[in-house]
PDB file of C-alpha atoms in Angstrom:
ATOM      1  CA  LEU F   1      65.377 131.648 147.807  1.00  0.00           C
ATOM      2  CA  THR F   2      66.307 130.623 144.271  1.00  0.00           C
ATOM      3  CA  PRO F   3      67.801 127.269 143.316  1.00  0.00           C
ATOM      4  CA  ARG F   4      71.429 127.032 142.290  1.00  0.00           C
ATOM      5  CA  ASN F   5      72.263 126.064 138.742  1.00  0.00           C
ATOM      6  CA  ARG F   6      71.862 122.359 138.147  1.00  0.00           C
ATOM      7  CA  ASN F   7      75.350 122.045 136.632  1.00  0.00           C
ATOM      8  CA  ARG F   8      78.582 123.369 138.082  1.00  0.00           C
ATOM      9  CA  TYR F   9      81.847 123.546 136.150  1.00  0.00           C
ATOM     10  CA  SER F  10      85.199 124.436 137.679  1.00  0.00           C
ATOM     11  CA  VAL F  11      88.808 124.657 136.591  1.00  0.00           C
ATOM     12  CA  GLY F  12      91.722 124.757 139.011  1.00  0.00           C
ATOM     13  CA  LEU F  13      95.319 125.684 138.255  1.00  0.00           C
ATOM     14  CA  GLY F  14      98.169 125.431 140.705  1.00  0.00           C
ATOM     15  CA  TYR F  15     101.839 124.875 141.298  1.00  0.00           C
ATOM     16  CA  GLY F  16     103.862 123.136 143.979  1.00  0.00           C
ATOM     17  CA  THR F  17     107.507 122.159 144.221  1.00  0.00           C
ATOM     18  CA  ASP F  18     106.366 118.553 144.813  1.00  0.00           C
ATOM     19  CA  THR F  19     103.919 118.391 141.903  1.00  0.00           C
ATOM     20  CA  GLY F  20     105.072 121.082 139.480  1.00  0.00           C
ATOM     21  CA  PRO F  21     102.212 122.673 137.497  1.00  0.00           C
ATOM     22  CA  ARG F  22      98.874 120.981 138.120  1.00  0.00           C
ATOM     23  CA  THR F  23      95.295 121.338 136.956  1.00  0.00           C
ATOM     24  CA  THR F  24      91.872 120.114 138.051  1.00  0.00           C
ATOM     25  CA  LEU F  25      88.666 119.906 135.994  1.00  0.00           C
ATOM     26  CA  VAL F  26      85.278 119.210 137.647  1.00  0.00           C
ATOM     27  CA  TRP F  27      81.745 118.828 136.323  1.00  0.00           C
ATOM     28  CA  GLU F  28      78.942 118.316 138.847  1.00  0.00           C
ATOM     29  CA  ASN F  29      75.228 117.741 138.348  1.00  0.00           C
ATOM     30  CA  ARG F  30      73.691 118.921 141.621  1.00  0.00           C
ATOM     31  CA  ARG F  31      70.158 117.684 141.029  1.00  0.00           C
ATOM     32  CA  LEU F  32      69.896 114.388 139.183  1.00  0.00           C
ATOM     33  CA  ASN F  33      66.418 113.765 140.606  1.00  0.00           C
ATOM     34  CA  GLY F  34      63.975 114.820 143.295  1.00  0.00           C
ATOM     35  CA  LEU F  35      65.674 112.596 145.884  1.00  0.00           C
ATOM     36  CA  GLY F  36      68.767 114.781 146.033  1.00  0.00           C
ATOM     37  CA  HIS F  37      71.120 112.463 144.161  1.00  0.00           C
ATOM     38  CA  ARG F  38      74.241 114.103 142.734  1.00  0.00           C
ATOM     39  CA  PHE F  39      76.869 113.154 140.184  1.00  0.00           C
ATOM     40  CA  ASN F  40      80.325 114.514 139.444  1.00  0.00           C
ATOM     41  CA  VAL F  41      83.356 113.860 137.270  1.00  0.00           C
ATOM     42  CA  GLN F  42      86.836 114.976 138.376  1.00  0.00           C
ATOM     43  CA  VAL F  43      90.082 114.952 136.406  1.00  0.00           C
ATOM     44  CA  LYS F  44      93.434 115.946 137.957  1.00  0.00           C
ATOM     45  CA  TYR F  45      96.787 116.152 136.250  1.00  0.00           C
ATOM     46  CA  SER F  46     100.372 116.798 137.319  1.00  0.00           C
ATOM     47  CA  HIS F  47     103.625 115.116 136.396  1.00  0.00           C
ATOM     48  CA  ILE F  48     103.485 112.886 139.511  1.00  0.00           C
ATOM     49  CA  LEU F  49      99.744 112.132 139.613  1.00  0.00           C
ATOM     50  CA  GLU F  50      96.999 111.683 137.031  1.00  0.00           C
ATOM     51  CA  THR F  51      93.481 110.745 138.151  1.00  0.00           C
ATOM     52  CA  ALA F  52      90.020 110.486 136.597  1.00  0.00           C
ATOM     53  CA  GLU F  53      87.066 109.698 138.858  1.00  0.00           C
ATOM     54  CA  ILE F  54      83.280 109.445 138.583  1.00  0.00           C
ATOM     55  CA  ASN F  55      81.189 109.805 141.767  1.00  0.00           C
ATOM     56  CA  TYR F  56      77.497 109.179 142.420  1.00  0.00           C
ATOM     57  CA  LEU F  57      76.266 110.568 145.753  1.00  0.00           C
ATOM     58  CA  VAL F  58      73.079 109.592 147.596  1.00  0.00           C
ATOM     59  CA  PRO F  59      71.954 111.570 150.692  1.00  0.00           C
ATOM     60  CA  LEU F  60      70.975 109.592 153.792  1.00  0.00           C
ATOM     61  CA  SER F  61      68.809 110.530 156.795  1.00  0.00           C
ATOM     62  CA  ASN F  62      70.836 113.683 157.582  1.00  0.00           C
ATOM     63  CA  PRO F  63      71.903 115.012 154.154  1.00  0.00           C
ATOM     64  CA  ALA F  64      74.271 117.617 155.645  1.00  0.00           C
ATOM     65  CA  TRP F  65      76.464 114.946 157.266  1.00  0.00           C
ATOM     66  CA  GLN F  66      75.442 111.556 155.948  1.00  0.00           C
ATOM     67  CA  GLN F  67      75.778 110.299 152.408  1.00  0.00           C
ATOM     68  CA  LEU F  68      76.512 107.220 150.368  1.00  0.00           C
ATOM     69  CA  ARG F  69      79.058 107.565 147.568  1.00  0.00           C
ATOM     70  CA  TYR F  70      79.730 105.182 144.696  1.00  0.00           C
ATOM     71  CA  SER F  71      82.959 105.863 142.824  1.00  0.00           C
ATOM     72  CA  LEU F  72      84.851 104.550 139.826  1.00  0.00           C
ATOM     73  CA  GLY F  73      88.348 105.836 139.213  1.00  0.00           C
ATOM     74  CA  ASN F  74      91.634 105.328 137.470  1.00  0.00           C
ATOM     75  CA  SER F  75      95.012 106.779 138.446  1.00  0.00           C
ATOM     76  CA  ARG F  76      98.693 106.829 137.571  1.00  0.00           C
ATOM     77  CA  GLN F  77     101.117 107.948 140.288  1.00  0.00           C
ATOM     78  CA  ILE F  78     104.903 108.167 140.515  1.00  0.00           C
ATOM     79  CA  LEU F  79     105.940 106.676 143.870  1.00  0.00           C
ATOM     80  CA  GLY F  80     109.660 106.678 144.598  1.00  0.00           C
ATOM     81  CA  ASP F  81     111.376 105.037 141.627  1.00  0.00           C
ATOM     82  CA  GLY F  82     108.236 103.191 140.563  1.00  0.00           C
ATOM     83  CA  VAL F  83     104.886 103.929 138.967  1.00  0.00           C
ATOM     84  CA  ALA F  84     101.580 102.727 140.422  1.00  0.00           C
ATOM     85  CA  TYR F  85      98.560 102.238 138.164  1.00  0.00           C
ATOM     86  CA  ARG F  86      95.252 101.778 139.988  1.00  0.00           C
ATOM     87  CA  THR F  87      91.674 101.145 138.864  1.00  0.00           C
ATOM     88  CA  ALA F  88      89.096 101.000 141.643  1.00  0.00           C
ATOM     89  CA  PHE F  89      85.379 100.772 142.301  1.00  0.00           C
ATOM     90  CA  GLY F  90      84.389 101.921 145.777  1.00  0.00           C
ATOM     91  CA  VAL F  91      81.418 102.380 148.071  1.00  0.00           C
ATOM     92  CA  ASN F  92      81.723 104.910 150.923  1.00  0.00           C
ATOM     93  CA  ARG F  93      79.293 105.686 153.735  1.00  0.00           C
ATOM     94  CA  ASN F  94      79.939 108.983 155.533  1.00  0.00           C
ATOM     95  CA  THR F  95      78.274 109.700 158.868  1.00  0.00           C
ATOM     96  CA  LEU F  96      78.876 111.254 162.297  1.00  0.00           C
ATOM     97  CA  LEU F  97      79.889 109.403 165.456  1.00  0.00           C
ATOM     98  CA  GLY F  98      79.520 112.026 168.160  1.00  0.00           C
ATOM     99  CA  SER F  99      82.016 114.777 167.293  1.00  0.00           C
ATOM    100  CA  TRP F 100      83.922 112.478 164.915  1.00  0.00           C
ATOM    101  CA  ALA F 101      83.336 112.102 161.191  1.00  0.00           C
ATOM    102  CA  GLU F 102      83.234 108.438 160.233  1.00  0.00           C
ATOM    103  CA  ASN F 103      83.810 106.981 156.778  1.00  0.00           C
ATOM    104  CA  GLN F 104      83.129 103.301 156.168  1.00  0.00           C
ATOM    105  CA  TYR F 105      84.336 102.084 152.797  1.00  0.00           C
ATOM    106  CA  VAL F 106      85.157  99.095 150.651  1.00  0.00           C
ATOM    107  CA  ASN F 107      87.204  99.247 147.437  1.00  0.00           C
ATOM    108  CA  LEU F 108      87.603  96.636 144.742  1.00  0.00           C
ATOM    109  CA  GLU F 109      90.809  97.575 142.969  1.00  0.00           C
ATOM    110  CA  GLN F 110      93.391  96.374 140.523  1.00  0.00           C
ATOM    111  CA  ASP F 111      96.903  97.633 141.207  1.00  0.00           C
ATOM    112  CA  ARG F 112      99.815  97.414 138.770  1.00  0.00           C
ATOM    113  CA  SER F 113     103.255  98.264 140.154  1.00  0.00           C
ATOM    114  CA  VAL F 114     106.053  99.040 137.702  1.00  0.00           C
ATOM    115  CA  LEU F 115     109.765  99.193 138.531  1.00  0.00           C
ATOM    116  CA  ASP F 116     112.735  98.834 136.204  1.00  0.00           C
ATOM    117  CA  THR F 117     113.045  95.252 137.494  1.00  0.00           C
ATOM    118  CA  GLY F 118     109.567  94.380 136.179  1.00  0.00           C
ATOM    119  CA  SER F 119     105.901  94.783 137.003  1.00  0.00           C
ATOM    120  CA  THR F 120     103.341  93.034 139.215  1.00  0.00           C
ATOM    121  CA  LEU F 121      99.548  92.946 139.047  1.00  0.00           C
ATOM    122  CA  SER F 122      97.305  92.561 142.094  1.00  0.00           C
ATOM    123  CA  THR F 123      93.559  92.436 142.661  1.00  0.00           C
ATOM    124  CA  LEU F 124      92.459  93.544 146.120  1.00  0.00           C
ATOM    125  CA  LEU F 125      89.194  93.847 148.036  1.00  0.00           C
ATOM    126  CA  VAL F 126      89.978  96.499 150.648  1.00  0.00           C
ATOM    127  CA  PRO F 127      87.477  97.341 153.402  1.00  0.00           C
ATOM    128  CA  GLY F 128      88.387 100.219 155.673  1.00  0.00           C
ATOM    129  CA  LEU F 129      87.284 102.670 158.321  1.00  0.00           C
ATOM    130  CA  THR F 130      88.366 106.290 158.786  1.00  0.00           C
ATOM    131  CA  PHE F 131      87.742 108.536 161.798  1.00  0.00           C
ATOM    132  CA  SER F 132      88.539 112.249 161.616  1.00  0.00           C
ATOM    133  CA  ARG F 133      87.989 115.297 163.772  1.00  0.00           C
ATOM    134  CA  GLY F 134      88.995 118.935 163.639  1.00  0.00           C
ATOM    135  CA  TYR F 135      88.549 122.382 165.165  1.00  0.00           C
ATOM    136  CA  SER F 136      89.702 125.807 164.034  1.00  0.00           C
ATOM    137  CA  ASN F 137      89.004 129.273 165.434  1.00  0.00           C
ATOM    138  CA  ASN F 138      89.612 130.803 161.995  1.00  0.00           C
ATOM    139  CA  PRO F 139      89.310 128.827 158.722  1.00  0.00           C
ATOM    140  CA  SER F 140      91.819 130.937 156.773  1.00  0.00           C
ATOM    141  CA  TYR F 141      94.381 131.618 159.526  1.00  0.00           C
ATOM    142  CA  PRO F 142      93.791 129.739 162.787  1.00  0.00           C
ATOM    143  CA  THR F 143      95.687 130.707 165.926  1.00  0.00           C
ATOM    144  CA  ARG F 144      94.234 127.753 167.811  1.00  0.00           C
ATOM    145  CA  GLY F 145      92.996 124.466 166.424  1.00  0.00           C
ATOM    146  CA  PHE F 146      93.703 120.865 165.564  1.00  0.00           C
ATOM    147  CA  ARG F 147      92.900 118.089 163.127  1.00  0.00           C
ATOM    148  CA  MET F 148      93.446 114.356 163.372  1.00  0.00           C
ATOM    149  CA  SER F 149      92.612 111.333 161.271  1.00  0.00           C
ATOM    150  CA  LEU F 150      92.923 107.579 161.715  1.00  0.00           C
ATOM    151  CA  ASP F 151      92.528 105.187 158.787  1.00  0.00           C
ATOM    152  CA  ILE F 152      92.393 101.408 159.267  1.00  0.00           C
ATOM    153  CA  ARG F 153      92.285  99.220 156.175  1.00  0.00           C
ATOM    154  CA  GLY F 154      93.297  95.816 154.892  1.00  0.00           C
ATOM    155  CA  SER F 155      92.653  92.887 152.589  1.00  0.00           C
ATOM    156  CA  SER F 156      92.596  89.110 152.890  1.00  0.00           C
ATOM    157  CA  ASN F 157      93.263  86.141 150.646  1.00  0.00           C
ATOM    158  CA  LYS F 158      90.122  84.593 152.133  1.00  0.00           C
ATOM    159  CA  LEU F 159      88.070  87.396 150.521  1.00  0.00           C
ATOM    160  CA  GLY F 160      89.619  86.835 147.095  1.00  0.00           C
ATOM    161  CA  SER F 161      92.508  89.323 147.322  1.00  0.00           C
ATOM    162  CA  ASP F 162      95.933  88.432 145.955  1.00  0.00           C
ATOM    163  CA  THR F 163      97.607  89.855 149.079  1.00  0.00           C
ATOM    164  CA  SER F 164      96.673  89.870 152.770  1.00  0.00           C
ATOM    165  CA  PHE F 165      97.634  92.928 154.816  1.00  0.00           C
ATOM    166  CA  LEU F 166      96.429  95.136 157.660  1.00  0.00           C
ATOM    167  CA  GLN F 167      97.410  98.796 157.826  1.00  0.00           C
ATOM    168  CA  PHE F 168      96.755 101.822 160.003  1.00  0.00           C
ATOM    169  CA  HIS F 169      97.667 105.432 159.267  1.00  0.00           C
ATOM    170  CA  PHE F 170      97.345 108.258 161.811  1.00  0.00           C
ATOM    171  CA  THR F 171      97.903 111.956 161.038  1.00  0.00           C
ATOM    172  CA  SER F 172      97.557 114.984 163.294  1.00  0.00           C
ATOM    173  CA  LYS F 173      98.318 118.677 163.453  1.00  0.00           C
ATOM    174  CA  VAL F 174      97.979 121.139 166.344  1.00  0.00           C
ATOM    175  CA  ILE F 175      98.207 124.940 166.287  1.00  0.00           C
ATOM    176  CA  TYR F 176      98.644 126.819 169.551  1.00  0.00           C
ATOM    177  CA  PRO F 177      99.421 130.500 170.328  1.00  0.00           C
ATOM    178  CA  ILE F 178     102.610 130.977 172.362  1.00  0.00           C
ATOM    179  CA  ALA F 179     102.947 134.792 172.202  1.00  0.00           C
ATOM    180  CA  HIS F 180     101.403 137.801 170.509  1.00  0.00           C
ATOM    181  CA  ASN F 181     101.215 137.070 166.736  1.00  0.00           C
ATOM    182  CA  THR F 182     103.286 133.908 167.278  1.00  0.00           C
ATOM    183  CA  ARG F 183     102.046 130.345 166.763  1.00  0.00           C
ATOM    184  CA  LEU F 184     103.423 126.895 167.482  1.00  0.00           C
ATOM    185  CA  LEU F 185     102.563 124.302 164.813  1.00  0.00           C
ATOM    186  CA  LEU F 186     103.062 120.623 165.650  1.00  0.00           C
ATOM    187  CA  ARG F 187     102.550 117.906 163.046  1.00  0.00           C
ATOM    188  CA  GLY F 188     102.809 114.136 163.352  1.00  0.00           C
ATOM    189  CA  GLU F 189     102.230 111.081 161.185  1.00  0.00           C
ATOM    190  CA  LEU F 190     102.466 107.407 162.063  1.00  0.00           C
ATOM    191  CA  GLY F 191     101.755 104.358 159.935  1.00  0.00           C
ATOM    192  CA  ALA F 192     102.270 100.613 160.220  1.00  0.00           C
ATOM    193  CA  THR F 193     101.549  97.626 157.997  1.00  0.00           C
ATOM    194  CA  ALA F 194     101.295  93.950 158.849  1.00  0.00           C
ATOM    195  CA  VAL F 195     102.000  91.834 155.759  1.00  0.00           C
ATOM    196  CA  SER F 196     103.553  88.385 155.506  1.00  0.00           C
ATOM    197  CA  ARG F 197     105.568  89.118 152.348  1.00  0.00           C
ATOM    198  CA  PHE F 198     106.372  92.771 151.696  1.00  0.00           C
ATOM    199  CA  ALA F 199     107.214  92.199 148.010  1.00  0.00           C
ATOM    200  CA  ASP F 200     103.559  91.236 147.406  1.00  0.00           C
ATOM    201  CA  LEU F 201     102.304  94.619 148.671  1.00  0.00           C
ATOM    202  CA  PRO F 202     101.506  96.946 145.701  1.00  0.00           C
ATOM    203  CA  LEU F 203     103.340 100.268 145.518  1.00  0.00           C
ATOM    204  CA  SER F 204     100.041 102.114 146.042  1.00  0.00           C
ATOM    205  CA  GLN F 205      99.656 100.489 149.482  1.00  0.00           C
ATOM    206  CA  ARG F 206     103.163 101.342 150.726  1.00  0.00           C
ATOM    207  CA  PHE F 207     104.342 104.399 152.636  1.00  0.00           C
ATOM    208  CA  TYR F 208     106.565 107.162 151.237  1.00  0.00           C
ATOM    209  CA  THR F 209     107.739 110.484 152.658  1.00  0.00           C
ATOM    210  CA  GLY F 210     109.802 113.574 151.906  1.00  0.00           C
ATOM    211  CA  GLY F 211     108.708 116.904 150.428  1.00  0.00           C
ATOM    212  CA  ASP F 212     106.568 119.960 151.118  1.00  0.00           C
ATOM    213  CA  GLN F 213     104.054 118.289 153.444  1.00  0.00           C
ATOM    214  CA  SER F 214     106.348 115.895 155.314  1.00  0.00           C
ATOM    215  CA  VAL F 215     110.137 116.256 155.645  1.00  0.00           C
ATOM    216  CA  ARG F 216     111.287 119.468 154.004  1.00  0.00           C
ATOM    217  CA  GLY F 217     114.789 119.620 152.595  1.00  0.00           C
ATOM    218  CA  TYR F 218     114.184 116.409 150.639  1.00  0.00           C
ATOM    219  CA  VAL F 219     112.713 115.678 147.226  1.00  0.00           C
ATOM    220  CA  TYR F 220     109.103 114.476 147.184  1.00  0.00           C
ATOM    221  CA  ASN F 221     108.828 110.815 148.286  1.00  0.00           C
ATOM    222  CA  SER F 222     112.623 110.406 148.256  1.00  0.00           C
ATOM    223  CA  ILE F 223     113.028 108.947 151.755  1.00  0.00           C
ATOM    224  CA  GLY F 224     112.745 105.227 152.388  1.00  0.00           C
ATOM    225  CA  PRO F 225     114.104 101.732 151.761  1.00  0.00           C
ATOM    226  CA  ARG F 226     115.713 100.752 148.474  1.00  0.00           C
ATOM    227  CA  ASP F 227     116.011  97.394 146.745  1.00  0.00           C
ATOM    228  CA  SER F 228     119.241  95.692 145.651  1.00  0.00           C
ATOM    229  CA  ASN F 229     119.246  97.777 142.456  1.00  0.00           C
ATOM    230  CA  GLY F 230     119.007 101.048 144.370  1.00  0.00           C
ATOM    231  CA  ASN F 231     115.337 101.685 143.533  1.00  0.00           C
ATOM    232  CA  LEU F 232     113.291 103.547 146.125  1.00  0.00           C
ATOM    233  CA  ILE F 233     110.436 101.087 146.754  1.00  0.00           C
ATOM    234  CA  GLY F 234     108.599 102.434 149.817  1.00  0.00           C
ATOM    235  CA  GLY F 235     108.184 100.741 153.163  1.00  0.00           C
ATOM    236  CA  ARG F 236     105.731  99.120 155.508  1.00  0.00           C
ATOM    237  CA  ASP F 237     106.028 101.645 158.369  1.00  0.00           C
ATOM    238  CA  LEU F 238     106.063 105.448 158.572  1.00  0.00           C
ATOM    239  CA  MET F 239     107.077 107.987 161.206  1.00  0.00           C
ATOM    240  CA  VAL F 240     107.104 111.771 160.654  1.00  0.00           C
ATOM    241  CA  GLY F 241     107.165 114.729 163.060  1.00  0.00           C
ATOM    242  CA  SER F 242     107.507 118.482 162.699  1.00  0.00           C
ATOM    243  CA  ILE F 243     107.914 121.489 165.008  1.00  0.00           C
ATOM    244  CA  GLU F 244     107.378 124.948 163.524  1.00  0.00           C
ATOM    245  CA  VAL F 245     107.119 128.455 164.956  1.00  0.00           C
ATOM    246  CA  ASP F 246     105.791 131.330 162.881  1.00  0.00           C
ATOM    247  CA  HIS F 247     105.416 135.013 163.686  1.00  0.00           C
ATOM    248  CA  GLN F 248     103.242 137.573 161.912  1.00  0.00           C
ATOM    249  CA  LEU F 249     105.122 140.784 161.089  1.00  0.00           C
ATOM    250  CA  GLY F 250     101.854 142.482 160.174  1.00  0.00           C
ATOM    251  CA  PRO F 251      98.415 141.668 158.735  1.00  0.00           C
ATOM    252  CA  ILE F 252      99.858 140.054 155.581  1.00  0.00           C
ATOM    253  CA  PHE F 253     103.422 138.758 155.954  1.00  0.00           C
ATOM    254  CA  GLY F 254     105.163 136.560 158.497  1.00  0.00           C
ATOM    255  CA  VAL F 255     108.277 134.454 159.041  1.00  0.00           C
ATOM    256  CA  ALA F 256     108.794 130.883 160.244  1.00  0.00           C
ATOM    257  CA  ALA F 257     111.451 128.435 161.433  1.00  0.00           C
ATOM    258  CA  PHE F 258     111.023 124.665 161.551  1.00  0.00           C
ATOM    259  CA  VAL F 259     112.550 121.266 162.183  1.00  0.00           C
ATOM    260  CA  ASP F 260     111.157 118.184 160.383  1.00  0.00           C
ATOM    261  CA  ALA F 261     112.077 114.553 160.970  1.00  0.00           C
ATOM    262  CA  GLY F 262     110.811 111.323 159.500  1.00  0.00           C
ATOM    263  CA  ASN F 263     111.472 108.103 157.665  1.00  0.00           C
ATOM    264  CA  VAL F 264     109.806 105.232 155.875  1.00  0.00           C
ATOM    265  CA  LEU F 265     111.140 101.987 157.219  1.00  0.00           C
ATOM    266  CA  ASN F 266     110.627  98.300 157.701  1.00  0.00           C
ATOM    267  CA  SER F 267     111.571  98.529 161.379  1.00  0.00           C
ATOM    268  CA  PHE F 268     110.809 101.310 163.857  1.00  0.00           C
ATOM    269  CA  GLN F 269     114.379 100.992 165.132  1.00  0.00           C
ATOM    270  CA  ALA F 270     115.772 102.850 162.089  1.00  0.00           C
ATOM    271  CA  SER F 271     116.931 106.459 162.516  1.00  0.00           C
ATOM    272  CA  LEU F 272     114.973 109.454 161.249  1.00  0.00           C
ATOM    273  CA  GLU F 273     116.059 111.787 158.453  1.00  0.00           C
ATOM    274  CA  LYS F 274     115.989 115.446 159.526  1.00  0.00           C
ATOM    275  CA  GLY F 275     115.580 118.779 157.783  1.00  0.00           C
ATOM    276  CA  VAL F 276     115.762 122.326 159.154  1.00  0.00           C
ATOM    277  CA  GLY F 277     114.840 125.625 157.573  1.00  0.00           C
ATOM    278  CA  VAL F 278     113.196 129.017 157.570  1.00  0.00           C
ATOM    279  CA  GLY F 279     110.279 130.391 155.606  1.00  0.00           C
ATOM    280  CA  LEU F 280     108.174 133.345 154.553  1.00  0.00           C
ATOM    281  CA  ARG F 281     104.384 133.364 155.094  1.00  0.00           C
ATOM    282  CA  TRP F 282     101.891 135.382 153.029  1.00  0.00           C
ATOM    283  CA  ARG F 283      98.267 135.461 154.146  1.00  0.00           C
ATOM    284  CA  THR F 284      95.716 135.448 151.305  1.00  0.00           C
ATOM    285  CA  PRO F 285      91.934 134.848 151.102  1.00  0.00           C
ATOM    286  CA  VAL F 286      92.540 131.261 149.886  1.00  0.00           C
ATOM    287  CA  GLY F 287      94.966 130.405 152.676  1.00  0.00           C
ATOM    288  CA  VAL F 288      98.624 130.903 153.503  1.00  0.00           C
ATOM    289  CA  ILE F 289     101.282 130.856 150.779  1.00  0.00           C
ATOM    290  CA  ARG F 290     104.401 129.247 152.266  1.00  0.00           C
ATOM    291  CA  PHE F 291     107.861 129.829 150.832  1.00  0.00           C
ATOM    292  CA  ASP F 292     110.377 127.639 152.687  1.00  0.00           C
ATOM    293  CA  VAL F 293     114.098 127.035 152.337  1.00  0.00           C
ATOM    294  CA  ALA F 294     115.245 123.812 154.001  1.00  0.00           C
ATOM    295  CA  HIS F 295     118.454 121.816 154.350  1.00  0.00           C
ATOM    296  CA  PRO F 296     118.979 118.120 155.185  1.00  0.00           C
ATOM    297  CA  VAL F 297     120.823 117.458 158.453  1.00  0.00           C
ATOM    298  CA  LYS F 298     123.951 115.264 158.481  1.00  0.00           C
ATOM    299  CA  ARG F 299     123.595 114.224 154.865  1.00  0.00           C
ATOM    300  CA  PRO F 300     126.820 115.153 153.029  1.00  0.00           C
ATOM    301  CA  ASP F 301     125.444 113.478 149.877  1.00  0.00           C
ATOM    302  CA  LEU F 302     122.573 116.019 149.969  1.00  0.00           C
ATOM    303  CA  ASP F 303     124.571 119.109 150.926  1.00  0.00           C
ATOM    304  CA  ARG F 304     122.240 121.619 149.337  1.00  0.00           C
ATOM    305  CA  TYR F 305     119.264 123.823 150.112  1.00  0.00           C
ATOM    306  CA  ARG F 306     115.842 123.031 148.725  1.00  0.00           C
ATOM    307  CA  ILE F 307     112.957 125.434 148.119  1.00  0.00           C
ATOM    308  CA  HIS F 308     109.406 124.355 149.025  1.00  0.00           C
ATOM    309  CA  ILE F 309     106.328 126.319 147.948  1.00  0.00           C
ATOM    310  CA  SER F 310     102.815 125.376 149.071  1.00  0.00           C
ATOM    311  CA  ILE F 311      99.424 127.106 149.238  1.00  0.00           C
ATOM    312  CA  GLY F 312      96.367 126.346 151.331  1.00  0.00           C
ATOM    313  CA  PRO F 313      94.831 126.420 154.806  1.00  0.00           C
ATOM    314  CA  ASP F 314      96.896 125.416 157.841  1.00  0.00           C
ATOM    315  CA  LEU F 315      94.338 122.840 159.012  1.00  0.00           C
TER     316      LEU F 315
END
């Protein structure tokens, strides 16, 4: 055996219809000391999201699964018709709980929300807990598998935060074979927020939907409540579902048909926006390239087709 290089440098380039061109730069020091501590710096840029983050990682009793991570980051993200600026210091503890991966975390963050009606500034101490689990019979092209994640987080005025809220966010996806070279893909997402005054909740803590990974046929993060000036401001609750069937025509190419539905709302009684479409699938070593054409259902104001392109693994 020979040791890997101490330093690792990587550059990533990509494109998505949600993000446009995007790039990622990473520098990692794999061996800061003899205790296995690591350090990395990551910078990501696209027209909707800019982030810069420093991470310091400390292995725990089982280094393969357990680690402590200290992070300091800054981000700018376009959310609906607003812009969210966020600076955060966080501590994360990753471990295993049976077959579930568990992440305990606490973030001290300053969030600035900017709309054309003005801006607000909030300081939050946000503890949280995330459970996730997954299985796949093939990492690059699974015919059977699932993934699910549940995140519970919140803040309190009693802990020094400017806003008190409690939020949960559940995501899942299931892939199941229904015929030879044919798969059924089911995707669901559910979120809810308890907050006394919604206007005090920063944009970065609200839900948004629409786009390549949620409801196709709609512009990225274009679905949800609007204020009196017509600005898309996000919501406290989220509901998204998708049914897709794809069929491989051979070892490389395939076709798909899908129905997506979802909405961001302040009451679960609101109706869901729907999109339907068809797509082309291209299997590559880095995952499936998806080329979809989708159309909103019963939306005469959006009577047009939208193209969605995404790349990556199914799970």
